[in-house]
DNA sequence: CACGGTGCTGGAAACGTATCCTGAGGGCGG
DNA sequence: CCGCCCTCAGGATACGTTTCCAGCACCGTG
């Protein structure tokens, strides 16, 4: 900026005014400054800018899991799009379900003075985020799951309703022995399990705890193995509700390997679901809307929007494609 | 930091020394400062830090296309992982194949004083990036495609070799009428087309220009429509080489809709390729390695690694799964 | 006892920007 | 004709660091 000022024969202040289009500057001076700017190829230093007191860094932090998971990818895409539209840049950081990594990542983001934080929290206490919120005045929005111990805006999908819808759909197609596969201690799958139980109860279908399979890890491989066990057991289920995209893939692999006619409904839609040998019925949530809403909420908070913390629950919808409409074999 | 200094009864300088563990400070003073730090919850301001001359902002920019595309997603994941490991944060920006958007995005990143830039460039001139490189001393690494008009490190996959391998594979299975579907004016599909031609020539298979289909846009829908036209034409091909993940999906949809036994090889692997009714043969590249290598290269450059610009070409491999091994119908 | 070296600490300056205040010059109303 | 306001421009300052240099006390050696 000083170089520009020198070249244009004005003071630094004047250049600043021209760049921001704020103060009163004579037309001719503006032209001279602009000429100098493009001659030098000057670009305002946003870092120095945000150092000034009361200035917003115009950068938000986005902390989530493995981008290879399409869920996180489309979340990120949507958040980045909204942020960019409002002039915010996005600092991306990942914490693969590891609380300690997450903590450090938050530190890095705060150190870079992000104006706000979008977090997909993993299990574990998040009271330290409350401190961040209070001490550094950095608003936070949680996505997909609420964080225990921290008070902030949350954007969720209707896990319980979706779980109930999936289960009810299978009941409606004649199933009475419906298995559910859940990942361990995830908030989301826990709520989906709740919906499952509720639907069973409502329809008077007896619950069989042997049909509730909690995996040690939420991987495709574990789900595949668990499904193998289920389907080759003495009293196999006639339908399976898998509560996660990864798990659904595992269930389908096992189903295909065993050539089993078991019905399946999965939570979360995925690509090519309609092109598999039997197209896959899913409960789909609008992942991009999740990201968009979170970003908008955050930017509102950064802009000083007051009020109590909000809790948004986005609707889900069941997409019938085939695996969910299979009827149980006649006994 | 001043607050910490005050609380510990020392000067700001001393706090800085403790935080960075650099200068000689008495043991007892260190403890006092550390106590003050944790009492206040102080976190070093990386922004102010990087304002100092000669200081690296420890942030790199990542500019690519739609994260919903798994290719970009795993690229981003790998780059973020490497960067994080080396203490760099990642500013993520997307430019959906729009040169003007890309230009602005680069400006935003430079304005935030990134120490380096990883770019997946679209077609169009990138001479302006050369200026960035020269003027702002910000090293750049191009990924997946080189940029015209700019001189910088490039990391590619073996497009031509992959295209030749895919085509040769189909020839080896008895095909003589092999169609290829390419997106318009992409560097990558152009090279893959070159490999296709080369393989045909090498094997003495006559080239039929009607079998080279250049789409107006590289979308799944366009590929699907084009495949419909191809397969219902007077002299349909017995095999199709689709040069992009998106295109492959479209080809497969058309193939399924028409129940056509046409052989297919796709460039780029994708999830569930092995679970479709006929598992899909693809030429796969290691997308994560692409991102990792680019990030490492960039960080080396930031660290002052000299030398001429490099050009890395990663190998690809053909994964035979089914659609590529179908033989042409007896005539 | 004087002097130089060493171990620790603090003051000043600089990075690039925006805001607050000051000031010069000109037009216009009282 | 004087003074006031308005337009335009510049100087000083502050943001939070780190680096350079200086200072102070102490110790050992000559």
Tab-separated table of N, CA and C in Angstrom, chain B residues 66-210:
chain	number	residue	atom	x	y	z
B	66	UNK	N	-16.159	-28.682	-7.686
B	66	UNK	CA	-17.236	-29.114	-6.817
B	66	UNK	C	-16.845	-30.318	-5.953
B	67	UNK	N	-16.882	-30.114	-4.630
B	67	UNK	CA	-16.487	-31.183	-3.709
B	67	UNK	C	-17.406	-32.392	-3.788
B	68	UNK	N	-18.570	-32.205	-4.358
B	68	UNK	CA	-19.505	-33.309	-4.515
B	68	UNK	C	-18.924	-34.363	-5.452
B	69	UNK	N	-18.022	-33.940	-6.305
B	69	UNK	CA	-17.303	-34.864	-7.171
B	69	UNK	C	-16.260	-35.603	-6.323
B	70	UNK	N	-16.380	-36.918	-6.198
B	70	UNK	CA	-15.485	-37.670	-5.310
B	70	UNK	C	-14.015	-37.470	-5.656
B	71	UNK	N	-13.771	-37.171	-6.911
B	71	UNK	CA	-12.392	-36.915	-7.315
B	71	UNK	C	-11.813	-35.735	-6.543
B	72	UNK	N	-12.528	-34.632	-6.539
B	72	UNK	CA	-12.059	-33.462	-5.811
B	72	UNK	C	-12.047	-33.711	-4.312
B	73	UNK	N	-13.036	-34.452	-3.849
B	73	UNK	CA	-13.136	-34.695	-2.414
B	73	UNK	C	-11.911	-35.443	-1.901
B	74	UNK	N	-11.521	-36.493	-2.597
B	74	UNK	CA	-10.391	-37.244	-2.041
B	74	UNK	C	-9.079	-36.498	-2.267
B	75	UNK	N	-9.026	-35.719	-3.318
B	75	UNK	CA	-7.885	-34.830	-3.520
B	75	UNK	C	-7.754	-33.884	-2.320
B	76	UNK	N	-8.854	-33.273	-1.967
B	76	UNK	CA	-8.863	-32.320	-0.859
B	76	UNK	C	-8.488	-33.020	0.440
B	77	UNK	N	-9.076	-34.154	0.655
B	77	UNK	CA	-8.780	-34.885	1.885
B	77	UNK	C	-7.280	-35.123	2.027
B	78	UNK	N	-6.672	-35.634	0.966
B	78	UNK	CA	-5.246	-35.968	1.026
B	78	UNK	C	-4.410	-34.710	1.243
B	79	UNK	N	-4.753	-33.652	0.532
B	79	UNK	CA	-3.986	-32.416	0.660
B	79	UNK	C	-4.104	-31.857	2.078
B	80	UNK	N	-5.309	-31.875	2.615
B	80	UNK	CA	-5.517	-31.366	3.965
B	80	UNK	C	-4.721	-32.193	4.965
B	81	UNK	N	-4.726	-33.491	4.797
B	81	UNK	CA	-4.013	-34.347	5.738
B	81	UNK	C	-2.520	-34.028	5.757
B	82	UNK	N	-1.934	-33.938	4.574
B	82	UNK	CA	-0.502	-33.650	4.497
B	82	UNK	C	-0.206	-32.273	5.083
B	83	UNK	N	-1.010	-31.306	4.694
B	83	UNK	CA	-0.790	-29.940	5.165
B	83	UNK	C	-0.856	-29.888	6.687
B	84	UNK	N	-1.884	-30.491	7.226
B	84	UNK	CA	-2.066	-30.460	8.677
B	84	UNK	C	-0.869	-31.078	9.381
B	85	UNK	N	-0.386	-32.163	8.818
B	85	UNK	CA	0.751	-32.852	9.423
B	85	UNK	C	1.971	-31.933	9.508
B	86	UNK	N	2.098	-31.055	8.524
B	86	UNK	CA	3.228	-30.145	8.522
B	86	UNK	C	2.897	-28.813	9.184
B	87	UNK	N	1.766	-28.743	9.842
B	87	UNK	CA	1.426	-27.543	10.574
B	87	UNK	C	0.748	-26.465	9.752
B	88	UNK	N	0.398	-26.787	8.534
B	88	UNK	CA	-0.277	-25.805	7.694
B	88	UNK	C	-1.792	-25.940	7.801
B	89	UNK	N	-2.472	-24.818	7.775
B	89	UNK	CA	-3.924	-24.823	7.665
B	89	UNK	C	-4.283	-24.688	6.185
B	90	UNK	N	-5.509	-25.012	5.860
B	90	UNK	CA	-5.916	-25.011	4.454
B	90	UNK	C	-7.117	-24.097	4.242
B	91	UNK	N	-6.944	-23.134	3.365
B	91	UNK	CA	-8.061	-22.291	2.960
B	91	UNK	C	-8.658	-22.908	1.708
B	92	UNK	N	-9.910	-23.298	1.817
B	92	UNK	CA	-10.547	-24.011	0.718
B	92	UNK	C	-11.413	-23.076	-0.098
B	93	UNK	N	-11.246	-23.153	-1.403
B	93	UNK	CA	-12.072	-22.327	-2.267
B	93	UNK	C	-12.450	-23.136	-3.495
B	94	UNK	N	-13.609	-22.871	-4.042
B	94	UNK	CA	-14.034	-23.631	-5.207
B	94	UNK	C	-14.350	-22.695	-6.360
B	95	UNK	N	-14.017	-23.150	-7.553
B	95	UNK	CA	-14.320	-22.389	-8.766
B	95	UNK	C	-14.876	-23.384	-9.763
B	96	UNK	N	-16.153	-23.394	-9.884
B	96	UNK	CA	-16.781	-24.441	-10.681
B	96	UNK	C	-16.558	-24.246	-12.168
B	97	UNK	N	-15.308	-24.454	-12.557
B	97	UNK	CA	-14.974	-24.444	-13.976
B	97	UNK	C	-15.251	-23.089	-14.610
B	98	UNK	N	-15.276	-22.071	-13.804
B	98	UNK	CA	-15.528	-20.739	-14.346
B	98	UNK	C	-14.270	-19.877	-14.173
B	99	UNK	N	-13.635	-19.492	-15.281
B	99	UNK	CA	-12.356	-18.767	-15.222
B	99	UNK	C	-12.448	-17.495	-14.394
B	100	UNK	N	-13.559	-16.781	-14.525
B	100	UNK	CA	-13.670	-15.520	-13.810
B	100	UNK	C	-13.765	-15.766	-12.309
B	101	UNK	N	-14.555	-16.755	-11.940
B	101	UNK	CA	-14.664	-17.122	-10.529
B	101	UNK	C	-13.307	-17.559	-10.000
B	102	UNK	N	-12.613	-18.317	-10.811
B	102	UNK	CA	-11.299	-18.804	-10.394
B	102	UNK	C	-10.352	-17.644	-10.117
B	103	UNK	N	-10.379	-16.683	-11.004
B	103	UNK	CA	-9.501	-15.523	-10.860
B	103	UNK	C	-9.787	-14.784	-9.551
B	104	UNK	N	-11.049	-14.582	-9.292
B	104	UNK	CA	-11.422	-13.897	-8.057
B	104	UNK	C	-11.002	-14.706	-6.836
B	105	UNK	N	-11.206	-16.013	-6.935
B	105	UNK	CA	-10.861	-16.879	-5.806
B	105	UNK	C	-9.362	-16.801	-5.508
B	106	UNK	N	-8.555	-16.793	-6.546
B	106	UNK	CA	-7.111	-16.671	-6.347
B	106	UNK	C	-6.807	-15.357	-5.653
B	107	UNK	N	-7.465	-14.296	-6.078
B	107	UNK	CA	-7.278	-12.999	-5.444
B	107	UNK	C	-7.590	-13.052	-3.958
B	108	UNK	N	-8.699	-13.668	-3.626
B	108	UNK	CA	-9.086	-13.778	-2.217
B	108	UNK	C	-8.025	-14.519	-1.408
B	109	UNK	N	-7.511	-15.579	-2.005
B	109	UNK	CA	-6.516	-16.376	-1.293
B	109	UNK	C	-5.213	-15.601	-1.129
B	110	UNK	N	-4.791	-14.946	-2.192
B	110	UNK	CA	-3.570	-14.149	-2.112
B	110	UNK	C	-3.749	-13.035	-1.083
B	111	UNK	N	-4.922	-12.427	-1.102
B	111	UNK	CA	-5.218	-11.369	-0.144
B	111	UNK	C	-5.095	-11.858	1.291
B	112	UNK	N	-5.373	-13.108	1.496
B	112	UNK	CA	-5.241	-13.675	2.839
B	112	UNK	C	-3.849	-14.233	3.067
B	113	UNK	N	-2.979	-13.930	2.157
B	113	UNK	CA	-1.554	-14.210	2.297
B	113	UNK	C	-1.242	-15.683	2.529
B	114	UNK	N	-1.833	-16.529	1.694
B	114	UNK	CA	-1.459	-17.936	1.758
B	114	UNK	C	0.004	-18.069	1.358
B	115	UNK	N	0.636	-19.079	1.910
B	115	UNK	CA	2.058	-19.281	1.628
B	115	UNK	C	2.257	-20.059	0.339
B	116	UNK	N	1.190	-20.663	-0.156
B	116	UNK	CA	1.278	-21.437	-1.390
B	116	UNK	C	-0.108	-21.790	-1.870
B	117	UNK	N	-0.167	-22.314	-3.078
B	117	UNK	CA	-1.459	-22.511	-3.717
B	117	UNK	C	-1.474	-23.840	-4.465
B	118	UNK	N	-2.490	-24.644	-4.206
B	118	UNK	CA	-2.708	-25.848	-5.003
B	118	UNK	C	-3.938	-25.588	-5.855
B	119	UNK	N	-3.792	-25.728	-7.149
B	119	UNK	CA	-4.867	-25.353	-8.049
B	119	UNK	C	-5.176	-26.473	-9.034
B	120	UNK	N	-6.449	-26.775	-9.182
B	120	UNK	CA	-6.897	-27.608	-10.292
B	120	UNK	C	-7.444	-26.643	-11.329
B	121	UNK	N	-6.651	-26.309	-12.322
B	121	UNK	CA	-7.033	-25.231	-13.230
B	121	UNK	C	-8.049	-25.704	-14.265
B	122	UNK	N	-8.908	-24.825	-14.672
B	122	UNK	CA	-9.773	-25.169	-15.796
B	122	UNK	C	-9.124	-24.633	-17.069
B	123	UNK	N	-9.787	-24.893	-18.179
B	123	UNK	CA	-9.223	-24.405	-19.431
B	123	UNK	C	-9.211	-22.884	-19.387
B	124	UNK	N	-8.488	-22.286	-20.304
B	124	UNK	CA	-8.374	-20.840	-20.291
B	124	UNK	C	-6.977	-20.448	-19.858
B	125	UNK	N	-6.623	-19.217	-20.113
B	125	UNK	CA	-5.274	-18.775	-19.873
B	125	UNK	C	-5.025	-18.538	-18.385
B	126	UNK	N	-3.862	-18.916	-17.942
B	126	UNK	CA	-3.523	-18.744	-16.529
B	126	UNK	C	-2.276	-17.912	-16.343
B	127	UNK	N	-2.024	-17.034	-17.315
B	127	UNK	CA	-0.830	-16.203	-17.212
B	127	UNK	C	-0.881	-15.368	-15.938
B	128	UNK	N	-2.068	-15.022	-15.506
B	128	UNK	CA	-2.172	-14.184	-14.304
B	128	UNK	C	-1.595	-14.907	-13.088
B	129	UNK	N	-1.604	-16.228	-13.143
B	129	UNK	CA	-1.022	-16.970	-12.038
B	129	UNK	C	0.503	-16.854	-12.046
B	130	UNK	N	1.052	-16.699	-13.220
B	130	UNK	CA	2.485	-16.489	-13.305
B	130	UNK	C	2.873	-15.213	-12.570
B	131	UNK	N	2.052	-14.199	-12.737
B	131	UNK	CA	2.322	-12.941	-12.042
B	131	UNK	C	2.264	-13.125	-10.540
B	132	UNK	N	1.234	-13.842	-10.118
B	132	UNK	CA	1.102	-14.124	-8.695
B	132	UNK	C	2.371	-14.795	-8.197
B	133	UNK	N	2.803	-15.758	-8.944
B	133	UNK	CA	3.993	-16.513	-8.571
B	133	UNK	C	5.209	-15.604	-8.470
B	134	UNK	N	5.365	-14.742	-9.460
B	134	UNK	CA	6.552	-13.900	-9.507
B	134	UNK	C	6.452	-12.746	-8.516
B	135	UNK	N	5.327	-12.072	-8.526
B	135	UNK	CA	5.199	-10.845	-7.749
B	135	UNK	C	5.045	-11.111	-6.257
B	136	UNK	N	4.171	-12.027	-5.910
B	136	UNK	CA	3.902	-12.251	-4.499
B	136	UNK	C	4.722	-13.397	-3.920
B	137	UNK	N	5.551	-14.016	-4.773
B	137	UNK	CA	6.389	-15.106	-4.275
B	137	UNK	C	5.552	-16.220	-3.667
B	138	UNK	N	4.441	-16.474	-4.259
B	138	UNK	CA	3.596	-17.559	-3.764
B	138	UNK	C	3.732	-18.742	-4.718
B	139	UNK	N	4.380	-19.806	-4.272
B	139	UNK	CA	4.528	-20.960	-5.155
B	139	UNK	C	3.176	-21.607	-5.444
B	140	UNK	N	3.081	-22.214	-6.625
B	140	UNK	CA	1.837	-22.822	-7.062
B	140	UNK	C	2.114	-24.243	-7.537
B	141	UNK	N	1.197	-25.129	-7.259
B	141	UNK	CA	1.267	-26.470	-7.833
B	141	UNK	C	-0.056	-26.747	-8.530
B	142	UNK	N	0.036	-27.159	-9.784
B	142	UNK	CA	-1.168	-27.521	-10.519
B	142	UNK	C	-1.407	-29.016	-10.409
B	143	UNK	N	-2.665	-29.380	-10.263
B	143	UNK	CA	-3.005	-30.784	-10.103
B	143	UNK	C	-3.984	-31.209	-11.182
B	144	UNK	N	-3.808	-32.395	-11.675
B	144	UNK	CA	-4.713	-33.047	-12.613
B	144	UNK	C	-4.575	-32.531	-14.032
B	145	UNK	N	-4.279	-31.222	-14.173
B	145	UNK	CA	-4.076	-30.696	-15.500
B	145	UNK	C	-3.102	-29.526	-15.425
B	146	UNK	N	-2.267	-29.367	-16.433
B	146	UNK	CA	-1.368	-28.221	-16.434
B	146	UNK	C	-2.154	-26.982	-16.826
B	147	UNK	N	-1.636	-25.815	-16.462
B	147	UNK	CA	-2.316	-24.579	-16.830
B	147	UNK	C	-1.567	-23.937	-17.985
B	148	UNK	N	-2.303	-23.514	-18.973
B	148	UNK	CA	-1.650	-22.864	-20.103
B	148	UNK	C	-1.196	-21.477	-19.687
B	149	UNK	N	0.014	-21.138	-20.062
B	149	UNK	CA	0.491	-19.782	-19.815
B	149	UNK	C	1.126	-19.575	-18.461
B	150	UNK	N	1.196	-20.606	-17.660
B	150	UNK	CA	1.826	-20.448	-16.352
B	150	UNK	C	2.847	-21.558	-16.151
B	151	UNK	N	3.940	-21.183	-15.552
B	151	UNK	CA	5.028	-22.126	-15.355
B	151	UNK	C	5.060	-22.510	-13.873
B	152	UNK	N	4.788	-23.761	-13.576
B	152	UNK	CA	4.815	-24.190	-12.175
B	152	UNK	C	4.842	-25.709	-12.124
B	153	UNK	N	5.046	-26.238	-10.932
B	153	UNK	CA	5.032	-27.690	-10.776
B	153	UNK	C	3.661	-28.242	-11.148
B	154	UNK	N	3.664	-29.421	-11.733
B	154	UNK	CA	2.418	-30.053	-12.149
B	154	UNK	C	2.413	-31.501	-11.693
B	155	UNK	N	1.265	-31.968	-11.226
B	155	UNK	CA	1.102	-33.378	-10.899
B	155	UNK	C	-0.075	-33.912	-11.702
B	156	UNK	N	0.194	-34.924	-12.501
B	156	UNK	CA	-0.828	-35.463	-13.392
B	156	UNK	C	-0.960	-36.963	-13.194
B	157	UNK	N	-1.974	-37.518	-13.812
B	157	UNK	CA	-2.006	-38.975	-13.922
B	157	UNK	C	-1.734	-39.319	-15.388
B	158	UNK	N	-1.420	-40.569	-15.638
B	158	UNK	CA	-1.039	-40.985	-16.984
B	158	UNK	C	-2.285	-41.138	-17.855
B	159	UNK	N	-2.798	-40.003	-18.308
B	159	UNK	CA	-4.043	-40.015	-19.074
B	159	UNK	C	-3.906	-40.775	-20.384
B	160	UNK	N	-2.828	-40.490	-21.091
B	160	UNK	CA	-2.662	-41.114	-22.393
B	160	UNK	C	-2.465	-42.623	-22.237
B	161	UNK	N	-1.610	-42.991	-21.292
B	161	UNK	CA	-1.386	-44.416	-21.057
B	161	UNK	C	-2.670	-45.116	-20.632
B	162	UNK	N	-3.451	-44.452	-19.777
B	162	UNK	CA	-4.703	-45.037	-19.317
B	162	UNK	C	-5.695	-45.196	-20.456
B	163	UNK	N	-5.745	-44.166	-21.301
B	163	UNK	CA	-6.652	-44.252	-22.443
B	163	UNK	C	-6.268	-45.391	-23.369
B	164	UNK	N	-4.958	-45.547	-23.567
B	164	UNK	CA	-4.487	-46.633	-24.428
B	164	UNK	C	-4.790	-47.984	-23.789
B	165	UNK	N	-4.578	-48.078	-22.474
B	165	UNK	CA	-4.808	-49.353	-21.782
B	165	UNK	C	-6.274	-49.766	-21.872
B	166	UNK	N	-7.157	-48.802	-21.646
B	166	UNK	CA	-8.590	-49.099	-21.707
B	166	UNK	C	-8.967	-49.602	-23.097
B	167	UNK	N	-8.488	-48.890	-24.100
B	167	UNK	CA	-8.834	-49.251	-25.474
B	167	UNK	C	-8.231	-50.605	-25.847
B	168	UNK	N	-6.974	-50.793	-25.471
B	168	UNK	CA	-6.303	-52.060	-25.784
B	168	UNK	C	-7.043	-53.231	-25.137
B	169	UNK	N	-7.503	-53.004	-23.922
B	169	UNK	CA	-8.232	-54.047	-23.196
B	169	UNK	C	-9.463	-54.480	-23.990
B	170	UNK	N	-10.150	-53.505	-24.548
B	170	UNK	CA	-11.354	-53.816	-25.331
B	170	UNK	C	-10.972	-54.508	-26.636
B	171	UNK	N	-9.905	-54.042	-27.261
B	171	UNK	CA	-9.435	-54.693	-28.489
B	171	UNK	C	-9.079	-56.144	-28.201
B	172	UNK	N	-8.398	-56.342	-27.077
B	172	UNK	CA	-7.970	-57.695	-26.711
B	172	UNK	C	-9.167	-58.625	-26.509
B	173	UNK	N	-10.297	-58.053	-26.193
B	173	UNK	CA	-11.486	-58.886	-26.008
B	173	UNK	C	-12.334	-58.953	-27.275
B	174	UNK	N	-11.711	-58.616	-28.383
B	174	UNK	CA	-12.350	-58.885	-29.666
B	174	UNK	C	-13.118	-57.730	-30.281
B	175	UNK	N	-13.057	-56.552	-29.653
B	175	UNK	CA	-13.836	-55.435	-30.184
B	175	UNK	C	-13.082	-54.718	-31.298
B	176	UNK	N	-13.831	-54.304	-32.315
B	176	UNK	CA	-13.256	-53.536	-33.418
B	176	UNK	C	-13.983	-52.190	-33.561
B	177	UNK	N	-15.210	-52.154	-33.087
B	177	UNK	CA	-15.965	-50.888	-33.125
B	177	UNK	C	-16.103	-50.370	-31.698
B	178	UNK	N	-15.151	-49.544	-31.329
B	178	UNK	CA	-15.088	-49.036	-29.956
B	178	UNK	C	-15.371	-47.540	-29.975
B	179	UNK	N	-16.413	-47.146	-29.297
B	179	UNK	CA	-16.722	-45.719	-29.221
B	179	UNK	C	-15.995	-45.099	-28.032
B	180	UNK	N	-15.769	-43.795	-28.113
B	180	UNK	CA	-15.187	-43.077	-26.971
B	180	UNK	C	-16.033	-41.836	-26.732
B	181	UNK	N	-16.283	-41.544	-25.491
B	181	UNK	CA	-17.066	-40.361	-25.146
B	181	UNK	C	-16.181	-39.413	-24.370
B	182	UNK	N	-16.036	-38.196	-24.881
B	182	UNK	CA	-15.161	-37.232	-24.219
B	182	UNK	C	-15.923	-35.958	-23.894
B	183	UNK	N	-15.484	-35.331	-22.833
B	183	UNK	CA	-16.037	-34.032	-22.475
B	183	UNK	C	-15.349	-32.979	-23.338
B	184	UNK	N	-15.951	-31.814	-23.479
B	184	UNK	CA	-15.402	-30.815	-24.393
B	184	UNK	C	-14.194	-30.123	-23.787
B	185	UNK	N	-13.140	-30.047	-24.517
B	185	UNK	CA	-11.986	-29.182	-24.234
B	185	UNK	C	-11.406	-29.352	-22.831
B	186	UNK	N	-11.569	-30.525	-22.264
B	186	UNK	CA	-10.827	-30.774	-21.036
B	186	UNK	C	-9.463	-31.302	-21.424
B	187	UNK	N	-8.479	-30.895	-20.711
B	187	UNK	CA	-7.144	-31.413	-20.964
B	187	UNK	C	-7.132	-32.931	-20.800
B	188	UNK	N	-7.703	-33.403	-19.712
B	188	UNK	CA	-7.584	-34.827	-19.379
B	188	UNK	C	-8.238	-35.719	-20.433
B	189	UNK	N	-9.473	-35.402	-20.792
B	189	UNK	CA	-10.139	-36.279	-21.747
B	189	UNK	C	-9.467	-36.199	-23.109
B	190	UNK	N	-8.881	-35.052	-23.425
B	190	UNK	CA	-8.142	-34.929	-24.675
B	190	UNK	C	-6.983	-35.923	-24.730
B	191	UNK	N	-6.242	-36.012	-23.643
B	191	UNK	CA	-5.117	-36.935	-23.594
B	191	UNK	C	-5.597	-38.386	-23.635
B	192	UNK	N	-6.717	-38.619	-23.005
B	192	UNK	CA	-7.237	-39.991	-22.992
B	192	UNK	C	-7.665	-40.389	-24.403
B	193	UNK	N	-8.203	-39.416	-25.109
B	193	UNK	CA	-8.567	-39.654	-26.510
B	193	UNK	C	-7.323	-39.988	-27.339
B	194	UNK	N	-6.252	-39.287	-27.048
B	194	UNK	CA	-5.002	-39.552	-27.744
B	194	UNK	C	-4.552	-40.995	-27.529
B	195	UNK	N	-4.670	-41.443	-26.289
B	195	UNK	CA	-4.312	-42.825	-25.985
B	195	UNK	C	-5.191	-43.801	-26.747
B	196	UNK	N	-6.445	-43.466	-26.837
B	196	UNK	CA	-7.413	-44.289	-27.579
B	196	UNK	C	-6.977	-44.436	-29.034
B	197	UNK	N	-6.670	-43.302	-29.659
B	197	UNK	CA	-6.269	-43.332	-31.073
B	197	UNK	C	-4.992	-44.152	-31.248
B	198	UNK	N	-4.092	-43.932	-30.328
B	198	UNK	CA	-2.812	-44.619	-30.427
B	198	UNK	C	-3.009	-46.134	-30.358
B	199	UNK	N	-3.843	-46.580	-29.437
B	199	UNK	CA	-4.073	-48.023	-29.276
B	199	UNK	C	-4.712	-48.601	-30.533
B	200	UNK	N	-5.663	-47.870	-31.093
B	200	UNK	CA	-6.313	-48.347	-32.321
B	200	UNK	C	-5.276	-48.497	-33.436
B	201	UNK	N	-4.482	-47.454	-33.609
B	201	UNK	CA	-3.499	-47.455	-34.664
B	201	UNK	C	-2.533	-48.629	-34.488
B	202	UNK	N	-2.063	-48.771	-33.259
B	202	UNK	CA	-1.096	-49.816	-32.957
B	202	UNK	C	-1.641	-51.197	-33.321
B	203	UNK	N	-2.925	-51.380	-33.112
B	203	UNK	CA	-3.511	-52.702	-33.364
B	203	UNK	C	-4.111	-52.814	-34.758
B	204	UNK	N	-3.981	-51.772	-35.534
B	204	UNK	CA	-4.498	-51.838	-36.894
B	204	UNK	C	-6.005	-51.859	-36.963
B	205	UNK	N	-6.667	-51.343	-35.916
B	205	UNK	CA	-8.125	-51.259	-35.959
B	205	UNK	C	-8.495	-49.958	-36.659
B	206	UNK	N	-9.319	-50.022	-37.678
B	206	UNK	CA	-9.661	-48.802	-38.403
B	206	UNK	C	-10.410	-47.828	-37.495
B	207	UNK	N	-10.029	-46.576	-37.581
B	207	UNK	CA	-10.689	-45.559	-36.766
B	207	UNK	C	-11.936	-45.069	-37.487
B	208	UNK	N	-13.020	-44.971	-36.747
B	208	UNK	CA	-14.265	-44.458	-37.309
B	208	UNK	C	-14.627	-43.203	-36.533
B	209	UNK	N	-14.533	-42.051	-37.204
B	209	UNK	CA	-14.728	-40.795	-36.476
B	209	UNK	C	-16.144	-40.656	-35.933
B	210	UNK	N	-17.078	-41.424	-36.479
B	210	UNK	CA	-18.428	-41.380	-35.933
B	210	UNK	C	-18.475	-41.959	-34.523
